[in-house]
Tab-separated table of C-alpha atoms in Angstrom:
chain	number	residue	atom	x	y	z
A	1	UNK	CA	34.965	-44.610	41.435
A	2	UNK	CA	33.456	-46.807	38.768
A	3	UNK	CA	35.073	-49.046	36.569
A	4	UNK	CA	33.687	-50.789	33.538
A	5	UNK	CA	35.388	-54.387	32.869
A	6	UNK	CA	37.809	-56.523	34.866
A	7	UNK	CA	40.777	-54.454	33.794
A	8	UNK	CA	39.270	-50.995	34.909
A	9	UNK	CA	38.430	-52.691	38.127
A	10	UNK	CA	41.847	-53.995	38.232
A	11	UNK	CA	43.527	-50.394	37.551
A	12	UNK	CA	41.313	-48.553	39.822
A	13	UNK	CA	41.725	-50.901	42.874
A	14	UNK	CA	45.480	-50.995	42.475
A	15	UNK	CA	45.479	-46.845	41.839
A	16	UNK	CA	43.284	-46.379	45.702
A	17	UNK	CA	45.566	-48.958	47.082
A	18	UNK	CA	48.453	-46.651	45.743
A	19	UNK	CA	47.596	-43.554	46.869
A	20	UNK	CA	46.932	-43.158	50.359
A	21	UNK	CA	45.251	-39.609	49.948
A	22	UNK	CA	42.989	-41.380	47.153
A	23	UNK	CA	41.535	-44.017	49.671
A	24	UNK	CA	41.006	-41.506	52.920
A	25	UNK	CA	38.842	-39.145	50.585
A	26	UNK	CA	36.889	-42.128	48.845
A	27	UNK	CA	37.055	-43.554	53.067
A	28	UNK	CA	35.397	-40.496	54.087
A	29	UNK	CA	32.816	-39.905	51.564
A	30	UNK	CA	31.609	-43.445	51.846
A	31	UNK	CA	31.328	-42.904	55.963
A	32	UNK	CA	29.094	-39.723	55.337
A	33	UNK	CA	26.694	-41.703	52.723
A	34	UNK	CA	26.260	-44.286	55.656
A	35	UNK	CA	26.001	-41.969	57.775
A	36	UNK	CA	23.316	-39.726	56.055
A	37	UNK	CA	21.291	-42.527	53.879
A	38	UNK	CA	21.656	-45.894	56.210
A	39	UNK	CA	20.828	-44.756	59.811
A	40	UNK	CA	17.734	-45.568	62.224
A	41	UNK	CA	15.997	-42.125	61.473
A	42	UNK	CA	16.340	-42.801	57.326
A	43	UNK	CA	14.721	-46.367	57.941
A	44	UNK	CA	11.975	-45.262	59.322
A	45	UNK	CA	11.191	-42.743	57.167
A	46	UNK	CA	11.649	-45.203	54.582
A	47	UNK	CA	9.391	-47.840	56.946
A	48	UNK	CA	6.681	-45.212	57.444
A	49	UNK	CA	6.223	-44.532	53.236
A	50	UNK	CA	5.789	-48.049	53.175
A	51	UNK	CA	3.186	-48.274	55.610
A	52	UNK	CA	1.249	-44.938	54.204
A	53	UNK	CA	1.783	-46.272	50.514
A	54	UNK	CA	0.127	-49.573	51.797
A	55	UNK	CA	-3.288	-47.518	53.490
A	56	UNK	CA	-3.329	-45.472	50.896
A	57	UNK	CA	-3.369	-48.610	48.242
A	58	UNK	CA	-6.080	-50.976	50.373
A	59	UNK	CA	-8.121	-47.332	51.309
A	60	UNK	CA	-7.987	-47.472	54.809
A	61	UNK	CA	-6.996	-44.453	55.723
A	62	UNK	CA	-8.297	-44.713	59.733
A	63	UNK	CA	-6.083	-47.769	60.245
C-alpha cells in the first residue's frame, strides 16, 4: 500500500486495521519479500558483488 500525505496514511492504516483479510494478505506478502530478498544466501551474494566490484575497480584480479 502507499499513501501520499498524512491523511492517505491515516485512511490506509485505519482501512488494514479494519479489514482483517486486508492485513493477512499485505502480512504474508511482506513475510515472502523477507524471506526471498533479506536472508543469509541474498547477503552474500550481495557481499560477494561488492568484493568483485572492488578487484575489479583497484585491478587486482589475483587477490
Amino acid at each position: 500500500m502507499i499513501a501520499e500525505g498524512e491523511e492517505a496514511l491515516a485512511t490506509a492504516v485505519l482501512q488494514v486495521l479494519s479489514d482483517l483479510a486486508l492485513a493477512r494478505c499485505l502480512s504474508t506478502a511482506g513475510r515472502r519479500y523477507v524471506e526471498a530478498y533479506h536472508n543469509w544466501e541474498a547477503g552474500a551474494r550481495r557481499l560477494v558483488g561488492v568484493y568483485e566490484r572492488a578487484r575489479s575497480e583497484t585491478g587486482r584480479q589475483n587477490a
